[in-house]
PDB file of C-alpha atoms in Angstrom:
ATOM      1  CA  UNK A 982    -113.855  19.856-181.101  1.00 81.00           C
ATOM      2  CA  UNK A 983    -117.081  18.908-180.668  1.00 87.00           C
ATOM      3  CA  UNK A 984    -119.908  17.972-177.692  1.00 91.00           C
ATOM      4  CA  UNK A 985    -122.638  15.591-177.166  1.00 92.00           C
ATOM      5  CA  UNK A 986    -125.648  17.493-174.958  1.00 92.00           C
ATOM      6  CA  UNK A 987    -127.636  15.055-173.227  1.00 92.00           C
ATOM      7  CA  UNK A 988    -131.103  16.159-171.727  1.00 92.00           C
ATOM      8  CA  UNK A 989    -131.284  15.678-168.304  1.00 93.00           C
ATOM      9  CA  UNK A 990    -133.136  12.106-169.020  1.00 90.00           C
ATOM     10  CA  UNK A 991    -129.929  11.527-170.937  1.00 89.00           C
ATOM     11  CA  UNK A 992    -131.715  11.547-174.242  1.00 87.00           C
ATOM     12  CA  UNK A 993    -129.434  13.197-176.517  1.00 88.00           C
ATOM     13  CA  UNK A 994    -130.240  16.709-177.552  1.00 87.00           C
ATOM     14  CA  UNK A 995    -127.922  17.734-180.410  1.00 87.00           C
ATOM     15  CA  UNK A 996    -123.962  18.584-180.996  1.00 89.00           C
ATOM     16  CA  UNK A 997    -122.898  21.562-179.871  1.00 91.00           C
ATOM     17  CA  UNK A 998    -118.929  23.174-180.436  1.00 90.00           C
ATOM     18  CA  UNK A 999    -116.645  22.922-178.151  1.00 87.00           C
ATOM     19  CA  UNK A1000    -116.639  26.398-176.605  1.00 91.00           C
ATOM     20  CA  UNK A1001    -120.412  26.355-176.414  1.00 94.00           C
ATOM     21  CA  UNK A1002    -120.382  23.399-174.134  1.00 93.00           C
ATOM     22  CA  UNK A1003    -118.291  25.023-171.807  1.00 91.00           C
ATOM     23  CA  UNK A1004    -120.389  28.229-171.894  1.00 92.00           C
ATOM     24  CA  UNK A1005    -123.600  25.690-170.343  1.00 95.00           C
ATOM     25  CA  UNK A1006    -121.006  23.917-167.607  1.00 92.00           C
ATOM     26  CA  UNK A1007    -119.697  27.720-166.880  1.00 89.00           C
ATOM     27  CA  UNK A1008    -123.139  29.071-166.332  1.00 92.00           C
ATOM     28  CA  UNK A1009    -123.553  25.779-164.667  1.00 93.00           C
ATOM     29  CA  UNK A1010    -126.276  24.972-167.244  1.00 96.00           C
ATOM     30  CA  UNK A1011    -124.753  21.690-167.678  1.00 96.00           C
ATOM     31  CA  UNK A1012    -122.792  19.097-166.091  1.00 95.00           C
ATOM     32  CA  UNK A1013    -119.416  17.331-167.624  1.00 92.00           C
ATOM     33  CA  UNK A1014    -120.253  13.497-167.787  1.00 92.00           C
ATOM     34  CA  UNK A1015    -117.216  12.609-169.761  1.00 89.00           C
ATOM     35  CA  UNK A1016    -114.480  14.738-170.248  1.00 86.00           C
ATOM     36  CA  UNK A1017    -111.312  14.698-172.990  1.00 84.00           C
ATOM     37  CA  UNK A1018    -107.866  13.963-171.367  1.00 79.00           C
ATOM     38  CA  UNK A1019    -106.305  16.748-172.394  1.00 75.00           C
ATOM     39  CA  UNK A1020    -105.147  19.953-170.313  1.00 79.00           C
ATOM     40  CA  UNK A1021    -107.414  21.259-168.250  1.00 82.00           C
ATOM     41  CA  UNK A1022    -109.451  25.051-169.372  1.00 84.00           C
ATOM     42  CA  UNK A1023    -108.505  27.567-167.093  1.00 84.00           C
ATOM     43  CA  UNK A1024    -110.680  30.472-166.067  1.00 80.00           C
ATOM     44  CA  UNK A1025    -110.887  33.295-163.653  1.00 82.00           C
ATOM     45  CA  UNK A1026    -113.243  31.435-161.595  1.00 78.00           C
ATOM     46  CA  UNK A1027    -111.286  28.287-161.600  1.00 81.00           C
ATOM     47  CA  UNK A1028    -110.682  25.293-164.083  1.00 84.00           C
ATOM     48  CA  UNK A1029    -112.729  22.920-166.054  1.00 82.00           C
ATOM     49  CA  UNK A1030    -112.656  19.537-168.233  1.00 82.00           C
ATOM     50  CA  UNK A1031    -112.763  19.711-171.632  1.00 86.00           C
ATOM     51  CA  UNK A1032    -115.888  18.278-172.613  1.00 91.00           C
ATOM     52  CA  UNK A1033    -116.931  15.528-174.224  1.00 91.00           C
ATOM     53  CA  UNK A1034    -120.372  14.572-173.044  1.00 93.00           C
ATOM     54  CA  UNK A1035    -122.849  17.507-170.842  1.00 95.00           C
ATOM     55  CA  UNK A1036    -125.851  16.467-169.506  1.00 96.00           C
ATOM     56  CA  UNK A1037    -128.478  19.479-169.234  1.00 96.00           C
ATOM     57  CA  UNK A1038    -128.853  20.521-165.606  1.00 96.00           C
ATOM     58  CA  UNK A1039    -132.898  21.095-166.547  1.00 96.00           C
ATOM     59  CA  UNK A1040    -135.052  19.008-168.488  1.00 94.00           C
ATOM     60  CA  UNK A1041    -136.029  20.576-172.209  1.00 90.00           C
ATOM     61  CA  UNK A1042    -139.038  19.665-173.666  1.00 87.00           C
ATOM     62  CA  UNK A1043    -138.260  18.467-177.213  1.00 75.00           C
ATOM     63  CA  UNK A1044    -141.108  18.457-179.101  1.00 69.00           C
ATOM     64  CA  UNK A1045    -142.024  14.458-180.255  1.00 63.00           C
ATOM     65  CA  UNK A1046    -142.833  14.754-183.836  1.00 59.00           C
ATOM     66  CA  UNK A1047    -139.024  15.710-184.801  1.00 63.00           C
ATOM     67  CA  UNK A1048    -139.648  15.081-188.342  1.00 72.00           C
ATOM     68  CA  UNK A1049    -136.196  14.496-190.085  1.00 79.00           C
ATOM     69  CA  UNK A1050    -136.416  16.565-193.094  1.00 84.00           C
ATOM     70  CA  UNK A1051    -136.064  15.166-196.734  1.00 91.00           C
ATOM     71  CA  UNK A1052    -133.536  16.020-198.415  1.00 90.00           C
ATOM     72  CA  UNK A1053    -131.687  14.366-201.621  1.00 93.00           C
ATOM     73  CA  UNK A1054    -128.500  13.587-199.493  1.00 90.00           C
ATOM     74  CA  UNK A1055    -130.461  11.950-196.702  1.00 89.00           C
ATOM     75  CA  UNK A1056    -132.298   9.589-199.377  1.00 94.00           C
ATOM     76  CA  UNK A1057    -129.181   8.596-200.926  1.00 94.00           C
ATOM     77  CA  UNK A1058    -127.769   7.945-197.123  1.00 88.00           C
ATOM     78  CA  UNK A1059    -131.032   6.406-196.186  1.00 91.00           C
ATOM     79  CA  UNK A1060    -130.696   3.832-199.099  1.00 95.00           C
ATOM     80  CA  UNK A1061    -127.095   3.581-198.204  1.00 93.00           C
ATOM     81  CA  UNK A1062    -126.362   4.918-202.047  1.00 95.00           C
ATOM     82  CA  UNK A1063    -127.610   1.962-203.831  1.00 96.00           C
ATOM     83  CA  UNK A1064    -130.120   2.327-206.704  1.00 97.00           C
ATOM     84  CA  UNK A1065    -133.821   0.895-205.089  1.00 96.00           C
ATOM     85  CA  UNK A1066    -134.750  -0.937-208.429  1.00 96.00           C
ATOM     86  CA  UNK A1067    -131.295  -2.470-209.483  1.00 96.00           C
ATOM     87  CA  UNK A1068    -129.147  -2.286-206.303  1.00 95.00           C
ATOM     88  CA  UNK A1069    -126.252  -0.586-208.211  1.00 96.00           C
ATOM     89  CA  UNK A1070    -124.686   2.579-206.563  1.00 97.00           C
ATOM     90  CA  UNK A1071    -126.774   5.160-206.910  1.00 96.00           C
ATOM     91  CA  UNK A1072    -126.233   9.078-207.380  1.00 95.00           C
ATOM     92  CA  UNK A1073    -129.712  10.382-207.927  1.00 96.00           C
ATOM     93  CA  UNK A1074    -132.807  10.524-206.582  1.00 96.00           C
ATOM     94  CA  UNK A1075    -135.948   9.303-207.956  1.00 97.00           C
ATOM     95  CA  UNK A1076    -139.731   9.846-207.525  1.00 96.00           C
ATOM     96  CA  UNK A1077    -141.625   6.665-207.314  1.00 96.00           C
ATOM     97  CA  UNK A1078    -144.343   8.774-208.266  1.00 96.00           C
ATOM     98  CA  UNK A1079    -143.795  10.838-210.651  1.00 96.00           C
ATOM     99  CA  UNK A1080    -144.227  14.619-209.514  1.00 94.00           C
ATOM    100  CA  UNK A1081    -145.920  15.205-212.991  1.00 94.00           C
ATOM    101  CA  UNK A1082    -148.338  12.566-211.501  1.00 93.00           C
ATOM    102  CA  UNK A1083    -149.008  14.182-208.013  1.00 94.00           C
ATOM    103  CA  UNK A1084    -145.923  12.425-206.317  1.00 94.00           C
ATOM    104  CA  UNK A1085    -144.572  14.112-203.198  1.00 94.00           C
ATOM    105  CA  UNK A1086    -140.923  15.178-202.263  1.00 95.00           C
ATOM    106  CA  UNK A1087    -141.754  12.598-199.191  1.00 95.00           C
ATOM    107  CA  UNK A1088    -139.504   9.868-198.060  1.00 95.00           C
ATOM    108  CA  UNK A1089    -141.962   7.400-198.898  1.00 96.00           C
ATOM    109  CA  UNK A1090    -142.098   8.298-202.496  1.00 96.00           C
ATOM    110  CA  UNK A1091    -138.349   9.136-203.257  1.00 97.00           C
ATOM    111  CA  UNK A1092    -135.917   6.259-203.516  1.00 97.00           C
ATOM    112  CA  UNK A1093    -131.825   6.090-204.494  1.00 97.00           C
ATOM    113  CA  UNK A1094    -131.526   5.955-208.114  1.00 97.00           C
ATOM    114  CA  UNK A1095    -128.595   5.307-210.669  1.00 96.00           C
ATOM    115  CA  UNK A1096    -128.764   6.933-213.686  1.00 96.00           C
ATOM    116  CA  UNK A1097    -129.291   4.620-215.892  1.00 96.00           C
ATOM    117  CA  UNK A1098    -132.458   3.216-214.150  1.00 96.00           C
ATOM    118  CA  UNK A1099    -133.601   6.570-213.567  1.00 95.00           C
ATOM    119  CA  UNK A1100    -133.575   7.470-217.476  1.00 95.00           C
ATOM    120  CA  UNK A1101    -135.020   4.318-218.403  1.00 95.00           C
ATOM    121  CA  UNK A1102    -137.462   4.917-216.050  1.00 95.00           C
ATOM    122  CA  UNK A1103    -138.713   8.004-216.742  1.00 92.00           C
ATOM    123  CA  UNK A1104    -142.720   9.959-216.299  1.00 94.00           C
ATOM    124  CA  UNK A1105    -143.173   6.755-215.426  1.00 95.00           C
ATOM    125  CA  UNK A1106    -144.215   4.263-212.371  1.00 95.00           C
ATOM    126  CA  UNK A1107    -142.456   1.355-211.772  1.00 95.00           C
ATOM    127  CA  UNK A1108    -145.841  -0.986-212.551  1.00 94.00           C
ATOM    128  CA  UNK A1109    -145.846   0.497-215.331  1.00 95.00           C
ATOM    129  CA  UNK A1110    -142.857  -0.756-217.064  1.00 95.00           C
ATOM    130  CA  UNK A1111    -142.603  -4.342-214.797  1.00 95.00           C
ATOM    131  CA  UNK A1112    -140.265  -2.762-212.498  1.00 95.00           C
ATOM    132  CA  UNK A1113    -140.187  -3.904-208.372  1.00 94.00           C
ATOM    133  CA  UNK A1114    -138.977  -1.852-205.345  1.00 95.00           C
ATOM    134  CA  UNK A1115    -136.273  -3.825-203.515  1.00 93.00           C
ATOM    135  CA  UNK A1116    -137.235  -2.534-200.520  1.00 91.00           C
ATOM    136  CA  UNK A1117    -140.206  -0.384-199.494  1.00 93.00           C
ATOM    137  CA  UNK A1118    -138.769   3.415-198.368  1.00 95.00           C
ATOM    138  CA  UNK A1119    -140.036   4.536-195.435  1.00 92.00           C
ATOM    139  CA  UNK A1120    -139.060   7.651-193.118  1.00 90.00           C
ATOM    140  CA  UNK A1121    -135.469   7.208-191.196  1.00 86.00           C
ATOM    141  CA  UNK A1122    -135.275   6.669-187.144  1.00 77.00           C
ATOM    142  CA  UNK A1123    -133.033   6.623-184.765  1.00 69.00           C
ATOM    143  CA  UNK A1124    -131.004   9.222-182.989  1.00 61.00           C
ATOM    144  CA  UNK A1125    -128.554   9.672-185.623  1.00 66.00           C
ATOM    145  CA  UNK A1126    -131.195  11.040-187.955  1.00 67.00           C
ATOM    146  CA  UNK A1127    -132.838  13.633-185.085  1.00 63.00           C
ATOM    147  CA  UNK A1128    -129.546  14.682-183.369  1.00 66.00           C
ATOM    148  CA  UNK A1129    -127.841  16.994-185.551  1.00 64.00           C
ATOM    149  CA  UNK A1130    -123.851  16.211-185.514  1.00 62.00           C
ATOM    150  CA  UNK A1131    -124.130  12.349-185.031  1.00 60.00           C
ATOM    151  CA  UNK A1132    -122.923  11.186-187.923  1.00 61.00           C
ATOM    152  CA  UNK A1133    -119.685  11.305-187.475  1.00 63.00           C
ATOM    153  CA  UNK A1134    -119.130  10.231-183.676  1.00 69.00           C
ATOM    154  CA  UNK A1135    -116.977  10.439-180.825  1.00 77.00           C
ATOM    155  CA  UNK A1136    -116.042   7.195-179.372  1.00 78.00           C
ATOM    156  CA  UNK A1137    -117.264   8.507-176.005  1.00 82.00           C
ATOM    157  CA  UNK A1138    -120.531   8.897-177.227  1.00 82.00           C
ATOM    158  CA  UNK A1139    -121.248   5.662-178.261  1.00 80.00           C
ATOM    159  CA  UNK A1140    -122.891   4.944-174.971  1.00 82.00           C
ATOM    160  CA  UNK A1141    -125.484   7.735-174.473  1.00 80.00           C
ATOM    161  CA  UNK A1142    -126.469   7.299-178.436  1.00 76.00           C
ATOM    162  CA  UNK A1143    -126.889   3.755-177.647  1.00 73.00           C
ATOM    163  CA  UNK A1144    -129.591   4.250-174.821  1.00 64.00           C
ATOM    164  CA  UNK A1145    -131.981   6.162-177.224  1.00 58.00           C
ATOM    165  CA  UNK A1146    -131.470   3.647-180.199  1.00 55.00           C
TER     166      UNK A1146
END
């Protein structure tokens, strides 16, 4: 079971278990804003919903360049695992710039690649052999690439994530 933490601007924060959601409403950290309809967690000092959604009791300063790292699984998810030259699926990455070349491990220079236009390719840049980018790769946004957890979603949450999109 997991929990959506909301700042206490109601930004989302990040996904937290179940147990350590309770811990911030227990400490009174944090209150419940939506709760699961299931039993009821009883304590010594009383009893409390199962959370679905805290908000944070006190703001937390989140620092505003949250770069989302790259990584070879978030390229392939960015691209939505379909090859940037040919539009077939795609299970490699590939350097738009070659790193024998001086290309970066950035998200503007990586794209999804198949294999067979990534052998074809090659030490080489797509000018170089006629090849076009069918779209131009850029660095993803949006809160399900700087909240940790939010790909897969809890119906409930669906309204908090959609304030920050």
């Amino acid at each position: 079971m997991r929990t959506l933490v909301l700042n206490a601007g109601y930004e989302p924060l990040a996904v937290v278990s179940f147990k350590r959601a309770l811990v911030l409403v227990m400490n009174e950290k944090a209150i419940v804003v939506e709760h699961i309809d299931d039993e009821p967690v009883w304590s010594a000092s009383g009893m409390y919903e199962r959370p679905a959604v805290i908000l944070l009791t006190r703001y937390v300063r989140v620092p505003s360049a949250r770069r989302v790292p790259v990584t070879r699984r978030g390229v392939l998810r960015r691209d939505a695992h379909r090859c940037g030259y040919c539009e077939k699926a795609a299970s490699t990455i590939d350097h738009i710039v070659p790193r024998s070349r001086g290309g970066e491990d950035s998200w503007e220079n990586l794209v999804a690649c198949c294999l067979r236009c990534n052998n074809l390719k090659g030490d080489r840049t797509p000018g170089e052999i006629g090849w076009e980018l069918r779209m131009t790769p850029r660095p993803p946004r949006g809160t399900q690439w700087t909240v940790r957890g939010t790909d897969r979603t809890d119906p409930r949450w669906e309204p908090y994530l959609a304030l920050a999109a």
